[in-house]
Amino acid sequence: MIKRLCIIGVGLIGGSLARALKAVHGCEEIVGAGRSSKALDEALALGVIDRAETDLARAVAGAEVILLGVPVGAVEAVLRQIQPHLAPATIITDVGSTKGSVVAAAEAVFGCLPPRFIPGHPIAGTEKSGVGASFAELFQQRKVILTPGADADPQALETVRWIWQQAGAEVCEMSVRHHDEVLAATSHLPHVLAFTLVDTLARLEDHDDIFRYAAGGFRDFTRIASSNPQMWHDICINNRDALLLMLKRFSHELDCLAEAIATGDGANLLASFERAKAARDSYCDKHSSP
Ligand code: NAP
């Protein structure tokens, strides 16, 4: 059992982890910390945290584990604020969607990735934000990727692994670089496409009619365009290289498809759609939640 867990940024992800740990009595005390007392008051009222602090020095005092649940663009500033108040034994982890930027932020503040800082990323979420949208089951049977450094403290790694397992997740490890490349392809690119599609259509002259007659396919494809714009701005900027590679690759494929349509090259078009259908059907067969 964790004696005191401090969650800085009690939103969808931080709040869901707090709820999950409370459900299994995994922590004696959960301290929630953040910029605004309004969001923290809501977390207290919902019973997600036991104590709220807007002063980060007070928040991290005596914490066995600190979890950063803030947008990746805020990680370095938060680390700078807590750094003078950290006890040597304290374990730090995070949930940021980009790992290279989080490691770079830690290096900028501490001079290196501290052995007791275990970067992490739950591969689970929704398009909603804030503690009001959090729920204890969010991480059940979902993967959590940890990207520990070469000299990570084994006990810190085990503790972070244990926390996510208590929340029902399957924990795996990956290099920072591989994480950022994989997530650029499977998460960051689809979000950029969904945002761009909706924005493109919304700026067409007859957009009212377009949205009026949109059906299930449009809703399915664009659900993630309802995600938090600031959070996704941070993710795109902080995974620039890997995301740009995927965007270039995708733009090229889109150009080829446009060429096939323009020239009436039905064979090429059909081959592309058949490959995509086979790949998605196989993905859905292997993974229970499509
Ligand atoms: P969220 O619901 O918007 O929560 C973010 C939390 O961070 C809020 O408590 C917010 O509090 C605080 N915060 C925002 N900006 C801040 C700043 N500049 N300085 C300090 N605190 C700040 O977001 P989330 O969905 O939980 O995402 C949190 C992290 O999880 C992000 O790093 C994201 O990349 C990662 N993640 C998200 C998902 C997803 O699907 N949503 C999935 C996996 C990982 P106040 O604004 O009230 O101060």
XYZ file of N, CA, C and O and ligand atoms in Angstrom, residues 8-15 33-40 56 68-75 77-78 81 94-98 120-131 133 138-139 191 227-228 230-232 234-235, ligand 1:
272
model
N -0.475 15.592 -9.076
C -0.480 16.994 -9.525
C -1.174 17.029 -10.883
O -0.669 16.493 -11.869
N -2.380 17.624 -10.903
C -3.198 17.610 -12.117
C -4.250 16.519 -11.991
O -4.082 15.410 -12.508
N -5.323 16.844 -11.251
C -6.364 15.834 -11.007
C -7.458 16.012 -12.058
O -8.536 16.547 -11.788
N -7.156 15.591 -13.284
C -8.121 15.686 -14.374
C -8.673 14.316 -14.712
O -8.857 13.472 -13.823
N -8.919 14.079 -15.999
C -9.464 12.783 -16.421
C -8.540 11.637 -16.003
O -8.990 10.660 -15.397
N -7.248 11.763 -16.320
C -6.332 10.647 -16.085
C -5.940 10.569 -14.605
O -6.061 9.507 -13.981
N -5.484 11.688 -14.036
C -5.117 11.686 -12.613
C -6.295 11.296 -11.737
O -6.153 10.516 -10.783
N -7.478 11.828 -12.059
C -8.684 11.529 -11.270
C -9.089 10.070 -11.403
O -9.500 9.432 -10.420
N -3.239 18.039 -6.205
C -2.645 19.367 -6.314
C -2.893 19.933 -7.696
O -3.019 19.182 -8.674
N -2.971 21.262 -7.778
C -3.182 21.883 -9.079
C -3.206 23.383 -8.954
O -2.939 23.935 -7.891
N -3.531 24.027 -10.097
C -3.489 25.491 -10.126
C -4.727 26.101 -9.495
O -4.673 27.127 -8.859
N -5.877 25.448 -9.724
C -7.115 26.110 -9.294
C -7.813 25.314 -8.210
O -7.951 24.095 -8.294
N -8.268 26.050 -7.173
C -8.972 25.342 -6.104
C -10.346 24.890 -6.576
O -10.911 23.949 -6.017
N -10.869 25.498 -7.655
C -12.220 25.113 -8.124
C -12.220 23.629 -8.531
O -13.069 22.848 -8.069
N -11.236 23.251 -9.376
C -11.174 21.859 -9.840
C -10.853 20.925 -8.680
O -11.395 19.807 -8.593
N -10.008 21.382 -7.755
C -9.642 20.523 -6.620
C -10.824 20.356 -5.667
O -11.020 19.273 -5.098
N 2.348 23.765 -4.278
C 2.988 22.495 -4.637
C 4.012 22.040 -3.602
O 4.220 20.838 -3.426
N 2.508 13.050 -11.998
C 2.192 14.266 -12.752
C 1.079 13.951 -13.748
O 1.282 13.161 -14.671
N -0.082 14.575 -13.553
C -1.224 14.341 -14.447
C -1.545 15.572 -15.268
O -2.676 15.773 -15.684
N -0.530 16.411 -15.490
C -0.735 17.681 -16.205
C -0.428 17.497 -17.696
O 0.224 16.525 -18.082
N -0.869 18.427 -18.549
C -0.500 18.356 -19.976
C 1.019 18.358 -20.136
O 1.729 18.966 -19.319
N 1.517 17.705 -21.195
C 2.980 17.556 -21.323
C 3.705 18.905 -21.416
O 4.844 19.028 -20.977
N 3.028 19.922 -21.922
C 3.651 21.242 -22.012
C 3.884 21.887 -20.658
O 4.643 22.852 -20.553
N 3.249 21.361 -19.608
C 3.377 21.954 -18.264
C 4.344 21.175 -17.381
O 4.631 21.600 -16.248
N 4.870 20.052 -17.880
C 5.672 19.163 -17.021
C 6.928 19.854 -16.491
O 7.229 19.802 -15.290
N 7.673 23.031 -16.046
C 7.390 24.083 -15.057
C 7.005 23.472 -13.711
O 7.433 23.951 -12.650
N 6.229 22.404 -13.743
C 5.817 21.755 -12.489
C 7.034 21.129 -11.804
O 7.223 21.266 -10.587
N 9.033 23.662 -10.029
C 8.421 24.125 -8.775
C 8.602 23.130 -7.635
O 8.793 23.524 -6.494
N 4.725 9.950 -14.298
C 3.829 10.852 -15.018
C 2.949 10.027 -15.946
O 3.127 8.806 -16.040
N 2.005 10.721 -16.603
C 1.092 10.018 -17.509
C 1.109 10.642 -18.900
O 0.225 10.386 -19.721
N 2.091 11.474 -19.167
C 2.127 12.260 -20.409
C 2.123 11.409 -21.665
O 2.751 10.350 -21.726
N 1.476 11.914 -22.700
C 1.333 11.168 -23.954
C 2.600 11.167 -24.797
O 2.677 10.441 -25.784
N 3.568 12.020 -24.474
C 4.850 12.021 -25.183
C 5.929 11.768 -24.138
O 5.886 12.333 -23.049
N 5.774 7.325 -17.534
C 4.737 6.358 -17.899
C 3.666 6.985 -18.775
O 3.555 8.214 -18.871
N 2.891 6.126 -19.428
C 1.802 6.598 -20.294
C 0.715 5.535 -20.373
O 0.928 4.487 -20.991
N -0.448 5.798 -19.754
C -1.560 4.851 -19.909
C -2.176 4.986 -21.291
O -2.480 6.101 -21.731
N -2.340 3.846 -21.956
C -2.950 3.881 -23.304
C -4.455 3.727 -23.122
O -5.054 2.702 -23.455
N -5.031 4.734 -22.530
C -6.464 4.731 -22.231
C -6.878 6.175 -22.050
O -6.098 6.977 -21.549
N -8.063 6.492 -22.451
C -8.537 7.863 -22.286
C -9.881 8.010 -22.965
O -10.441 7.041 -23.490
N -10.406 9.201 -22.911
C -11.636 9.507 -23.639
C -11.449 10.911 -24.213
O -10.430 11.549 -23.962
N -12.464 11.388 -24.937
C -12.370 12.739 -25.482
C -12.776 13.784 -24.444
O -12.758 14.980 -24.710
N -13.125 13.328 -23.221
C -13.559 14.253 -22.175
C -12.375 14.691 -21.309
O -11.344 14.011 -21.271
N -12.540 15.798 -20.602
C -11.480 16.308 -19.738
C -12.034 16.601 -18.346
O -13.233 16.763 -18.170
N -11.126 16.717 -17.401
C -11.503 17.151 -16.057
C -11.879 16.007 -15.151
O -12.232 14.910 -15.599
N -11.815 16.294 -13.849
C -12.065 15.243 -12.860
C -13.504 14.725 -12.924
O -13.765 13.555 -12.610
N -15.105 13.909 -15.401
C -15.203 12.855 -16.431
C -14.427 11.606 -16.027
O -14.436 10.604 -16.750
N -11.299 3.156 -15.991
C -10.667 3.614 -17.243
C -9.477 2.753 -17.670
O -9.257 2.537 -18.854
N -8.716 2.248 -16.701
C -7.477 1.540 -17.060
C -7.619 0.017 -17.053
O -6.640 -0.685 -17.311
N -5.591 11.772 -34.189
C -6.173 12.980 -33.607
C -6.015 14.171 -34.551
O -6.957 14.948 -34.748
N -11.720 16.183 -28.300
C -10.712 16.163 -27.232
C -10.220 17.582 -26.939
O -10.405 18.499 -27.739
N -9.528 17.699 -25.800
C -9.042 18.992 -25.316
C -7.994 19.600 -26.287
O -6.904 19.044 -26.443
N -6.025 22.207 -26.126
C -4.741 22.611 -25.524
C -3.858 21.380 -25.284
O -2.652 21.395 -25.554
N -4.474 20.296 -24.804
C -3.696 19.083 -24.538
C -3.095 18.552 -25.843
O -1.923 18.166 -25.899
N -3.898 18.571 -26.924
C -3.399 18.027 -28.192
C -2.416 18.956 -28.874
O -1.514 18.499 -29.587
N -0.212 20.575 -27.124
C 1.008 20.210 -26.385
C 1.613 18.912 -26.944
O 2.827 18.808 -27.125
N 0.763 17.928 -27.205
C 1.248 16.618 -27.661
C 1.917 16.753 -29.036
O 3.016 16.236 -29.266
P -7.320 17.024 -18.076
O -8.519 16.240 -17.748
O -7.484 18.322 -18.799
O -6.496 17.274 -16.730
C -5.326 18.017 -16.728
C -5.006 18.457 -15.319
O -3.825 19.255 -15.340
C -6.089 19.308 -14.688
O -6.169 18.956 -13.327
C -5.552 20.727 -14.846
O -5.984 21.510 -13.743
C -4.062 20.542 -14.780
N -3.355 21.532 -15.601
C -3.649 21.918 -16.849
N -2.738 22.795 -17.305
C -1.847 22.966 -16.312
C -0.699 23.769 -16.163
N -0.257 24.577 -17.150
N -0.023 23.700 -14.985
C -0.463 22.902 -13.998
N -1.570 22.123 -14.084
C -2.247 22.156 -15.222
O -6.289 16.183 -18.964
P -6.061 14.608 -18.998
O -6.849 14.054 -20.114
O -6.224 14.054 -17.636
O -4.533 14.561 -19.459
C -3.499 14.694 -18.516
C -2.240 14.064 -19.074
O -2.526 12.723 -19.444
C -1.686 14.752 -20.320
O -0.289 14.830 -20.215
C -2.061 13.821 -21.453
O -1.092 13.861 -22.478
C -2.079 12.477 -20.758
N -2.991 11.476 -21.325
C -4.242 11.837 -21.715
C -5.101 10.875 -22.239
C -6.491 11.226 -22.678
O -7.087 10.498 -23.478
N -7.079 12.301 -22.192
C -4.661 9.539 -22.349
C -3.396 9.199 -21.905
C -2.563 10.191 -21.388
P -6.511 23.004 -13.870
O -6.644 23.344 -15.338
O -7.780 22.994 -13.140
O -5.451 23.777 -13.201
